Coordinates of C-alpha atoms in Angstrom, one line a residue:
M896 CA -10.3 -60.6 -90.5
E897 CA -12.1 -59.5 -87.4
Q898 CA -15.0 -57.1 -88.0
D899 CA -16.0 -56.1 -84.4
K900 CA -13.1 -55.9 -82.0
L901 CA -13.2 -55.7 -78.2
I902 CA -10.6 -53.4 -76.7
K903 CA -8.9 -55.7 -74.1
S904 CA -5.6 -53.8 -73.9
A905 CA -4.5 -50.3 -74.6
L906 CA -1.1 -48.5 -74.8
I907 CA -1.4 -44.8 -73.9
S908 CA 1.4 -42.2 -74.5
V909 CA 0.3 -38.6 -74.7
F910 CA 2.0 -35.2 -74.3
D911 CA -1.1 -33.2 -73.3
K912 CA -3.2 -35.0 -70.6
D913 CA -6.3 -32.7 -71.0
G914 CA -9.5 -34.7 -71.8
L915 CA -7.8 -38.0 -71.0
E916 CA -9.3 -38.7 -67.5
P917 CA -12.8 -39.8 -68.6
I918 CA -11.3 -42.2 -71.2
I919 CA -9.0 -43.7 -68.6
R920 CA -11.8 -44.2 -66.2
Q921 CA -14.1 -45.8 -68.8
L922 CA -11.4 -48.1 -70.0
D923 CA -10.8 -49.2 -66.4
K924 CA -14.5 -49.7 -66.0
I925 CA -14.8 -52.1 -68.9
G926 CA -11.7 -54.0 -67.7
T927 CA -9.1 -52.9 -70.3
T928 CA -5.5 -53.6 -69.4
L929 CA -3.5 -50.4 -69.6
Y930 CA 0.1 -49.9 -70.6
S931 CA 1.9 -46.6 -70.4
T932 CA 5.2 -44.8 -69.7
G933 CA 6.7 -41.6 -68.3
G934 CA 4.3 -38.7 -67.5
T935 CA 1.3 -40.5 -68.9
Q936 CA 1.9 -43.4 -66.6
K937 CA 2.1 -41.1 -63.6
F938 CA -1.1 -39.3 -64.6
I939 CA -3.0 -42.6 -64.8
E940 CA -1.6 -43.7 -61.4
S941 CA -2.7 -40.4 -59.9
L942 CA -6.3 -41.3 -60.9
G943 CA -6.0 -44.5 -58.8
V944 CA -6.2 -46.7 -61.9
K945 CA -3.9 -49.7 -62.4
V946 CA -1.4 -49.3 -65.2
I947 CA 1.5 -51.5 -66.3
P948 CA 4.7 -49.6 -67.1
V949 CA 6.0 -50.2 -70.6
E950 CA 9.4 -51.0 -69.0
D951 CA 7.8 -54.1 -67.3
L952 CA 6.5 -55.2 -70.7
T953 CA 9.9 -54.7 -72.5
S954 CA 12.2 -55.6 -69.5
Y955 CA 14.2 -52.6 -70.7
P956 CA 14.3 -49.1 -69.1
S957 CA 13.6 -45.8 -70.7
I958 CA 16.9 -44.4 -71.9
L959 CA 18.6 -41.3 -73.3
G960 CA 16.6 -39.0 -71.2
G961 CA 13.3 -40.5 -72.4
R962 CA 14.2 -40.4 -76.1
V963 CA 13.7 -44.2 -76.3
K964 CA 10.8 -45.7 -74.4
T965 CA 8.4 -47.6 -76.6
L966 CA 10.7 -48.5 -79.5
H967 CA 10.8 -52.2 -78.7
P968 CA 9.7 -55.4 -80.5
R969 CA 7.4 -56.4 -77.6
V970 CA 5.6 -53.1 -78.1
F971 CA 5.4 -53.0 -81.8
G972 CA 4.9 -56.7 -82.1
G973 CA 1.8 -56.4 -80.0
I974 CA 0.5 -53.6 -82.3
L975 CA 1.5 -55.0 -85.7
G976 CA 0.7 -58.7 -85.0
R977 CA -1.9 -60.2 -87.4
R978 CA -4.3 -62.1 -85.2
E979 CA -5.7 -64.1 -88.1
L980 CA -2.2 -65.6 -89.0
A981 CA -1.2 -68.7 -87.0
S982 CA 2.5 -67.8 -87.4
D983 CA 2.0 -64.4 -85.9
V984 CA 0.0 -65.8 -83.0
A985 CA 2.7 -68.4 -82.4
E986 CA 5.3 -65.7 -82.2
F987 CA 3.1 -63.8 -79.7
E988 CA 3.3 -66.9 -77.5
K989 CA 7.0 -67.7 -78.1
H990 CA 8.1 -64.2 -77.2
E991 CA 5.4 -63.5 -74.6
I992 CA 4.1 -60.5 -76.6
P993 CA 0.6 -59.3 -75.4
P994 CA -1.6 -58.1 -78.3
I995 CA -2.4 -54.4 -78.0
D996 CA -5.9 -53.4 -79.2
L997 CA -5.9 -49.7 -78.7
V998 CA -3.2 -47.0 -79.1
I999 CA -3.7 -43.5 -77.8
V1000 CA -1.1 -40.9 -78.7
D1001 CA -0.9 -37.1 -78.5
L1002 CA 2.3 -36.0 -80.2
Y1003 CA 4.9 -33.6 -79.0
P1004 CA 3.7 -30.1 -80.0
F1005 CA 6.4 -29.5 -82.7
E1006 CA 4.3 -26.9 -84.6
K1007 CA 3.5 -24.8 -81.5
T1008 CA 7.1 -24.9 -80.4
V1009 CA 8.3 -23.6 -83.8
A1010 CA 5.6 -20.8 -83.7
S1011 CA 6.7 -19.8 -80.2
G1012 CA 10.1 -18.8 -81.4
A1013 CA 11.9 -21.4 -79.3
A1014 CA 15.6 -22.2 -79.7
D1015 CA 16.6 -24.8 -82.3
A1016 CA 17.6 -27.3 -79.6
D1017 CA 14.1 -27.1 -78.0
I1018 CA 12.5 -27.4 -81.4
I1019 CA 14.5 -30.5 -82.2
E1020 CA 13.5 -32.1 -78.9
K1021 CA 9.9 -31.7 -79.9
I1022 CA 10.2 -34.0 -82.9
D1023 CA 8.3 -37.0 -81.8
I1024 CA 9.8 -40.4 -82.8
G1025 CA 8.1 -43.0 -80.7
G1026 CA 4.7 -41.4 -80.9
I1027 CA 4.6 -41.1 -84.6
S1028 CA 5.8 -44.7 -85.0
L1029 CA 3.1 -46.0 -82.7
I1030 CA 0.5 -44.1 -84.7
R1031 CA 1.7 -45.5 -88.1
A1032 CA 1.9 -49.0 -86.7
A1033 CA -1.5 -49.0 -85.2
A1034 CA -3.0 -47.4 -88.3
K1035 CA -1.4 -50.0 -90.6
N1036 CA -3.0 -52.8 -88.6
F1037 CA -6.4 -51.2 -88.4
N1038 CA -8.0 -54.6 -89.0
H1039 CA -7.2 -55.4 -85.4
V1040 CA -6.1 -52.2 -83.7
T1041 CA -7.9 -48.9 -82.9
V1042 CA -5.7 -45.8 -83.1
I1043 CA -6.4 -42.5 -81.5
P1044 CA -3.8 -40.1 -83.1
S1045 CA -4.8 -36.9 -81.4
K1046 CA -7.1 -35.2 -78.8
Q1047 CA -9.5 -34.4 -81.6
E1048 CA -10.5 -38.1 -81.7
Y1049 CA -11.1 -38.4 -77.9
P1050 CA -14.9 -37.8 -78.2
M1051 CA -15.3 -40.5 -80.7
L1052 CA -13.3 -43.0 -78.6
L1053 CA -15.3 -42.1 -75.4
D1054 CA -18.5 -42.7 -77.3
I1055 CA -17.3 -46.1 -78.5
I1056 CA -16.1 -47.4 -75.1
S1057 CA -19.2 -46.0 -73.4
N1058 CA -22.0 -46.9 -75.8
Q1059 CA -20.6 -49.9 -77.7
K1060 CA -19.2 -51.6 -74.6
G1061 CA -15.6 -51.2 -75.8
K1062 CA -16.2 -52.8 -79.2
T1063 CA -15.1 -51.1 -82.4
T1064 CA -16.3 -51.8 -85.9
I1065 CA -14.0 -52.3 -88.9
Q1066 CA -15.4 -49.1 -90.4
Q1067 CA -14.6 -47.1 -87.3
R1068 CA -11.0 -48.5 -87.1
K1069 CA -10.5 -47.7 -90.8
E1070 CA -11.8 -44.2 -90.4
L1071 CA -9.5 -43.6 -87.4
A1072 CA -6.6 -45.1 -89.4
N1073 CA -7.2 -42.5 -92.2
K1074 CA -7.2 -39.7 -89.6
A1075 CA -4.0 -41.2 -88.1
F1076 CA -2.1 -41.1 -91.5
G1077 CA -3.4 -37.5 -91.9
V1078 CA -1.9 -36.5 -88.5
S1079 CA 1.3 -38.2 -89.5
S1080 CA 1.5 -36.5 -92.8
H1081 CA 0.8 -33.1 -91.4
Y1082 CA 3.4 -33.6 -88.6
D1083 CA 6.1 -34.6 -91.1
T1084 CA 5.1 -31.7 -93.4
Q1085 CA 5.7 -29.2 -90.5
I1086 CA 9.1 -30.8 -89.8
N1087 CA 10.0 -30.6 -93.4
A1088 CA 8.9 -27.0 -93.6
Y1089 CA 11.1 -26.2 -90.6
F1090 CA 14.2 -27.8 -92.0
S1091 CA 13.7 -26.4 -95.5
G1092 CA 13.1 -22.8 -94.2
N1093 CA 14.6 -21.4 -97.4
G1094 CA 11.4 -22.2 -99.1
Q1095 CA 12.7 -24.9 -101.5
S1096 CA 9.5 -26.9 -101.3
F1097 CA 5.8 -26.2 -100.8
E1098 CA 3.7 -28.6 -98.7
K1099 CA 0.4 -27.9 -97.0
K1100 CA -1.9 -30.2 -95.1
V1101 CA -5.4 -28.9 -94.7
Y1102 CA -7.9 -31.1 -92.7
G1103 CA -11.5 -31.4 -93.6
A1104 CA -13.1 -31.8 -97.1
K1105 CA -16.5 -30.3 -98.0
T1106 CA -18.0 -31.1 -101.5
L1107 CA -19.5 -27.9 -102.9
R1108 CA -22.7 -27.8 -105.0
Y1109 CA -20.4 -27.0 -108.0
G1110 CA -17.4 -24.9 -108.9
E1111 CA -17.2 -21.5 -110.4
N1112 CA -19.7 -22.7 -113.0
P1113 CA -22.2 -25.6 -112.8
H1114 CA -20.2 -27.9 -115.1
Q1115 CA -17.1 -27.7 -112.7
K1116 CA -16.8 -29.9 -109.6
A1117 CA -15.3 -28.3 -106.5
T1118 CA -14.3 -29.1 -102.9
F1119 CA -13.4 -26.9 -100.0
F1120 CA -10.6 -28.1 -97.8
G1121 CA -10.6 -26.6 -94.3
D1122 CA -12.8 -26.0 -91.2
L1123 CA -15.4 -23.4 -92.0
E1124 CA -16.9 -23.8 -88.6
K1125 CA -13.9 -22.0 -87.1
V1126 CA -14.7 -19.0 -89.3
F1127 CA -18.5 -18.9 -89.1
S1128 CA -21.6 -20.8 -88.0
Q1129 CA -24.4 -21.1 -90.6
L1130 CA -27.7 -20.3 -89.0
H1131 CA -30.0 -20.6 -92.0
G1132 CA -30.1 -21.2 -95.7
K1133 CA -29.0 -23.4 -98.5
E1134 CA -25.5 -25.0 -99.0
L1135 CA -22.7 -22.6 -99.7
S1136 CA -21.3 -22.6 -103.3
Y1137 CA -17.8 -22.0 -104.6
N1138 CA -18.7 -18.4 -105.6
N1139 CA -20.3 -17.8 -102.2
L1140 CA -17.1 -18.7 -100.5
L1141 CA -15.0 -16.4 -102.7
D1142 CA -17.3 -13.5 -101.9
I1143 CA -17.4 -14.4 -98.2
D1144 CA -13.6 -14.4 -98.1
A1145 CA -13.5 -11.0 -99.8
A1146 CA -16.2 -9.6 -97.4
I1147 CA -14.5 -10.8 -94.2
N1148 CA -11.1 -9.5 -95.3
L1149 CA -12.5 -6.1 -96.2
M1150 CA -14.6 -5.7 -93.0
A1151 CA -11.6 -6.5 -90.8
E1152 CA -10.3 -3.0 -91.7
F1153 CA -13.2 -1.2 -90.0
T1154 CA -14.0 -0.7 -86.3
E1155 CA -16.8 1.9 -86.5
T1156 CA -20.3 0.5 -87.3
T1157 CA -20.0 -0.4 -91.0
Y1158 CA -22.0 -2.2 -93.6
A1159 CA -20.7 -3.4 -96.9
V1160 CA -22.2 -5.1 -100.0
I1161 CA -19.9 -7.4 -102.0
K1162 CA -20.4 -8.5 -105.6
H1163 CA -17.9 -10.7 -107.5
N1164 CA -15.3 -10.1 -104.7
N1165 CA -15.5 -6.3 -104.9
A1166 CA -17.2 -3.8 -102.7
C1167 CA -20.1 -2.1 -104.5
G1168 CA -21.4 -0.3 -101.4
L1169 CA -19.9 0.5 -98.0
A1170 CA -20.5 3.1 -95.3
S1171 CA -19.5 3.7 -91.7
R1172 CA -22.0 5.5 -89.5
S1173 CA -23.0 6.0 -85.9
S1174 CA -26.1 3.9 -86.4
A1175 CA -26.5 0.5 -88.0
L1176 CA -29.6 1.4 -90.0
Q1177 CA -28.0 4.5 -91.5
A1178 CA -24.8 2.5 -92.3
W1179 CA -26.9 0.0 -94.2
K1180 CA -28.9 2.6 -96.1
D1181 CA -25.8 4.5 -97.2
A1182 CA -24.0 1.3 -98.1
L1183 CA -26.9 0.2 -100.3
A1184 CA -27.1 3.7 -101.9
G1185 CA -23.6 3.2 -103.3
D1186 CA -24.9 0.8 -105.9
P1187 CA -28.4 -0.5 -105.4
V1188 CA -28.3 -2.2 -108.8
S1189 CA -25.2 -4.4 -108.1
A1190 CA -26.4 -5.1 -104.6
F1191 CA -29.1 -7.4 -106.0
G1192 CA -28.0 -11.0 -105.3
G1193 CA -24.9 -9.8 -103.5
I1194 CA -23.2 -10.5 -100.1
I1195 CA -23.9 -8.3 -97.1
I1196 CA -21.6 -8.0 -94.2
T1197 CA -21.5 -5.9 -91.0
N1198 CA -19.1 -5.7 -88.0
K1199 CA -21.9 -5.1 -85.4
A1200 CA -24.9 -7.0 -84.1
V1201 CA -28.0 -6.9 -86.4
D1202 CA -31.1 -5.4 -84.9
A1203 CA -34.7 -5.9 -85.9
E1204 CA -35.1 -2.4 -87.4
T1205 CA -32.1 -2.8 -89.7
A1206 CA -33.1 -6.4 -90.6
K1207 CA -36.5 -5.2 -91.8
E1208 CA -34.8 -2.8 -94.2
I1209 CA -32.4 -5.4 -95.4
D1210 CA -35.2 -7.9 -95.9
K1211 CA -36.5 -5.7 -98.8
L1212 CA -33.5 -6.6 -100.9
F1213 CA -32.8 -10.0 -102.5
F1214 CA -29.3 -11.1 -101.4
E1215 CA -27.4 -14.4 -101.2
V1216 CA -25.5 -14.2 -98.0
F1217 CA -25.6 -12.1 -94.8
I1218 CA -22.5 -12.1 -92.4
A1219 CA -22.6 -10.6 -89.0
P1220 CA -21.0 -11.2 -85.6
S1221 CA -24.5 -11.6 -84.0
Y1222 CA -28.2 -11.2 -84.6
D1223 CA -31.0 -10.2 -82.4
S1224 CA -33.7 -12.9 -82.1
E1225 CA -36.3 -10.7 -83.8
A1226 CA -33.8 -9.8 -86.6
L1227 CA -33.2 -13.6 -87.2
E1228 CA -36.9 -14.2 -87.3
V1229 CA -37.2 -11.5 -90.0
L1230 CA -34.3 -12.6 -92.1
K1231 CA -35.2 -16.4 -92.0
Q1232 CA -38.4 -15.8 -93.9
K1233 CA -36.6 -16.6 -97.1
K1234 CA -35.7 -20.3 -96.9
N1235 CA -32.6 -20.2 -99.2
R1236 CA -31.1 -17.0 -97.7
I1237 CA -27.8 -17.8 -96.1
L1238 CA -27.2 -16.3 -92.7
L1239 CA -23.7 -16.6 -91.2
K1240 CA -22.6 -15.8 -87.7
L1241 CA -18.9 -14.7 -87.9
N1242 CA -16.6 -16.2 -85.3
P1243 CA -13.4 -14.7 -84.0
F1244 CA -10.5 -16.3 -85.9
T1245 CA -7.0 -15.6 -87.1
F1246 CA -6.2 -15.0 -90.8
P1247 CA -3.4 -17.2 -92.2
E1248 CA 0.0 -15.6 -92.3
K1249 CA 0.3 -16.4 -96.0
N1250 CA -1.8 -16.8 -99.1
F1251 CA -1.2 -19.3 -101.9
R1252 CA -2.8 -20.3 -105.2
S1253 CA -2.2 -22.7 -108.0
L1254 CA -0.3 -21.1 -110.9
L1255 CA 0.8 -22.8 -114.2
N1256 CA 2.3 -26.2 -113.1
G1257 CA 3.0 -25.1 -109.6
V1258 CA 2.0 -22.9 -106.6
V1259 CA 2.8 -19.3 -105.7
E1260 CA 2.8 -18.3 -102.1
Q1261 CA 3.0 -14.8 -100.6
E1262 CA 2.7 -13.0 -97.3
R1263 CA -0.7 -11.5 -96.7
D1264 CA -1.1 -7.8 -97.3
W1265 CA -1.1 -6.8 -93.6
K1266 CA -0.4 -3.2 -94.2
T1267 CA -3.3 -0.8 -93.6
D1268 CA -2.3 2.8 -94.3
T1269 CA -3.5 5.3 -91.7
I1270 CA -3.4 9.1 -91.4
A1271 CA 0.0 8.8 -89.8
D1272 CA 1.3 7.2 -93.0
M1273 CA 0.2 10.0 -95.2
K1274 CA 2.9 12.3 -96.6
Q1275 CA 1.7 15.6 -98.0
V1276 CA 3.3 16.2 -101.3
T1277 CA 1.2 19.2 -102.5
K1278 CA 1.0 22.8 -101.4
A1279 CA -2.6 22.3 -100.3
A1280 CA -3.2 20.1 -97.3
P1281 CA -6.2 17.9 -96.9
T1282 CA -8.7 19.0 -94.3
E1283 CA -9.3 16.8 -91.2
Q1284 CA -12.5 15.4 -92.8
E1285 CA -10.6 14.7 -96.0
K1286 CA -7.9 12.9 -94.1
T1287 CA -10.5 10.7 -92.6
D1288 CA -12.1 10.0 -96.0
L1289 CA -8.7 9.4 -97.6
E1290 CA -8.0 6.7 -95.0
F1291 CA -11.5 5.3 -95.5
A1292 CA -11.1 5.1 -99.3
N1293 CA -7.6 3.6 -99.1
K1294 CA -8.9 0.8 -96.9
I1295 CA -11.4 -0.1 -99.6
V1296 CA -9.0 0.3 -102.5
K1297 CA -6.7 -2.3 -100.9
H1298 CA -9.5 -4.9 -101.3
V1299 CA -10.8 -4.1 -104.8
K1300 CA -9.4 -5.8 -108.0
S1301 CA -6.7 -3.8 -109.8
N1302 CA -6.6 -1.5 -111.6
T1303 CA -8.9 0.3 -109.3
I1304 CA -10.0 3.8 -108.3
V1305 CA -12.2 4.5 -105.3
L1306 CA -14.2 7.6 -104.8
A1307 CA -15.6 8.4 -101.3
K1308 CA -17.0 11.2 -99.2
N1309 CA -18.1 11.4 -95.6
K1310 CA -17.1 7.8 -95.0
Q1311 CA -19.3 6.5 -97.8
L1312 CA -18.2 4.6 -100.9
L1313 CA -19.5 6.7 -103.8
A1314 CA -18.2 4.4 -106.5
A1315 CA -15.3 2.1 -107.4
G1316 CA -13.7 1.4 -110.8
T1317 CA -12.8 -2.2 -110.6
G1318 CA -10.5 -4.6 -112.5
Q1319 CA -9.7 -2.3 -115.4
T1320 CA -6.6 -2.6 -117.7
S1321 CA -6.2 1.2 -117.5
R1322 CA -6.3 3.3 -114.4
V1323 CA -7.9 6.1 -116.5
D1324 CA -10.7 3.6 -117.4
A1325 CA -11.1 2.7 -113.7
L1326 CA -11.5 6.4 -112.9
K1327 CA -13.9 7.1 -115.7
Q1328 CA -16.0 4.1 -114.6
S1329 CA -16.2 5.2 -111.0
I1330 CA -17.1 8.8 -112.0
E1331 CA -19.9 7.6 -114.3
K1332 CA -21.3 5.2 -111.6
A1333 CA -21.2 7.9 -108.9
K1334 CA -23.2 10.3 -111.2
N1335 CA -25.6 7.6 -112.3
F1336 CA -26.6 7.1 -108.6
G1337 CA -26.9 10.8 -107.9
F1338 CA -23.8 11.5 -105.9
D1339 CA -22.2 14.9 -105.8
L1340 CA -18.4 14.4 -106.2
N1341 CA -17.6 18.0 -105.1
G1342 CA -15.5 17.7 -101.9
G1343 CA -15.0 14.0 -102.4
V1344 CA -11.7 12.1 -102.3
M1345 CA -10.0 9.6 -104.6
A1346 CA -7.8 6.6 -103.7
S1347 CA -5.7 4.7 -106.2
D1348 CA -4.1 1.3 -105.6
A1349 CA -0.9 2.3 -107.5
F1350 CA 0.9 5.4 -108.6
F1351 CA -0.1 7.7 -111.4
P1352 CA 2.4 7.5 -114.3
F1353 CA 0.8 10.6 -115.9
P1354 CA -1.3 13.5 -114.6
D1355 CA -4.4 12.5 -116.6
C1356 CA -6.1 10.8 -113.6
V1357 CA -5.8 13.8 -111.3
E1358 CA -6.9 16.1 -114.1
I1359 CA -10.1 14.1 -114.8
A1360 CA -10.8 13.7 -111.1
G1361 CA -10.3 17.4 -110.4
K1362 CA -12.7 18.4 -113.1
A1363 CA -15.2 16.0 -111.6
G1364 CA -15.0 17.8 -108.2
I1365 CA -12.5 15.7 -106.3
H1366 CA -10.6 17.8 -103.7
A1367 CA -8.1 15.3 -102.2
V1368 CA -6.1 12.3 -103.5
I1369 CA -4.3 9.4 -101.9
Q1370 CA -1.9 7.2 -103.8
P1371 CA 1.3 5.2 -103.2
G1372 CA 3.6 7.5 -105.1
G1373 CA 6.9 6.3 -106.6
S1374 CA 6.5 7.1 -110.3
I1375 CA 9.3 8.9 -112.1
N1376 CA 6.5 11.3 -113.2
D1377 CA 5.0 12.0 -109.7
K1378 CA 5.9 15.6 -110.1
L1379 CA 3.6 16.0 -113.1
S1380 CA 0.6 14.9 -111.1
I1381 CA 1.7 17.0 -108.1
E1382 CA 2.2 20.1 -110.3
Y1383 CA -1.4 19.7 -111.7
C1384 CA -2.7 19.4 -108.1
D1385 CA -0.8 22.5 -107.0
T1386 CA -2.1 24.5 -110.0
N1387 CA -5.7 23.5 -109.3
N1388 CA -5.7 23.6 -105.4
I1389 CA -6.1 19.8 -105.0
S1390 CA -4.3 18.2 -102.1
M1391 CA -2.4 15.0 -102.5
V1392 CA -0.8 12.6 -100.0
T1393 CA 1.3 9.5 -100.7
T1394 CA 1.7 6.4 -98.5
G1395 CA 4.7 4.6 -100.1
T1396 CA 2.7 1.4 -100.2
R1397 CA 1.1 -0.1 -103.3
H1398 CA -2.0 -2.4 -102.9
F1399 CA -2.4 -4.4 -106.2
K1400 CA -5.0 -7.1 -106.0
H1401 CA -5.4 -9.6 -108.8

């Protein structure tokens, strides 16, 4: 078995040519013999680099409109041949098969073609056959062959051929083989998902594994699978934990609902403080006022740049994580004074279309709750109509209620979260909890609004809320007893709107 292997020959067959030129030029510089076909061959020739057409190697033309090009014993023999076996070497010589030391492939973009809404015939044509076979063959024979299964590995290859004089180590080839089988697995998973569009199977391939400090509790091991760097950049602080990630996920999903300057404090996946204001400093102060006790050790998030003045105020609080799209240099200097404090810079990214989680002996998958109820979605069901300010607050409160654990009630006024009753088995208990919290922190509920994640089966909630000073209510509606709650509101001059959309969160 060879440990270090000099790349003397390479077979290159890629769909996307971006990033390929420096690799071609460096391979040519170190004297590597290049084989290629079709568009890749023409690209290499356009660079003025000598390349041998695969058809010359196989003595057989590309056929069926390019569907069959590399599927030939002289190609796959050169990849799969075991150099340490005398019998394989003898067959190389007998059949005039040149050994191939490097295989570079970039597969047809099947996944992107499906996502584009292309016709079935176009999607089928983007199922790569030769490329995936080359990847698997080269990966299998990693003892002798280096495989580059996608553009993501181009930097690693360029480093090897530039700084290691074209020699690969067995460790590098095995690492690339592992990545190759990952690419192959993901590719087949996407094809399978396309053909079983009726959802009869569940398969996901998520790249990247990060071992966490521990799981939900210290005695539990945990790993995050995915690419966190696409979501945020960590600027400072200790390693993220499992619970940190859960709170970060909740915080980012919640903040995506707001465009006005907003600050929020998250604790155990729920908002304990949130306010939208014209200034960042005031937004922070009013968010913290929502529950300064729970804010201790929580997660802070904002949707605007963090300035030094606001950072100095925030620095007075002990918190675990701060998430923002950017930080002023002076603000960073202030916030970095605590060595374990985690500071994250949020990157623009797209939320997955669906959520999934393990359940019993399987997995449950559902579409994301994309629905955000606006003032336009509100249907007035009472004689009294909410004022313009109350409509704004109802919309504000309903954005929060969507992201709080059920059963939940949210109380708000002047675009400030006054209190939330979270994760209660009874909606009445959630309401009582929120009223008690609001009063404990000195809020006046008179003129405030109430949002509920689900309908009211009885009028008890609107009665309790009305007596506490709530003037306007938003809820999905849909109970057979809706009229009882509406009648109470009409009798007591409380306005109520329905949205027709429930927002349970478990």
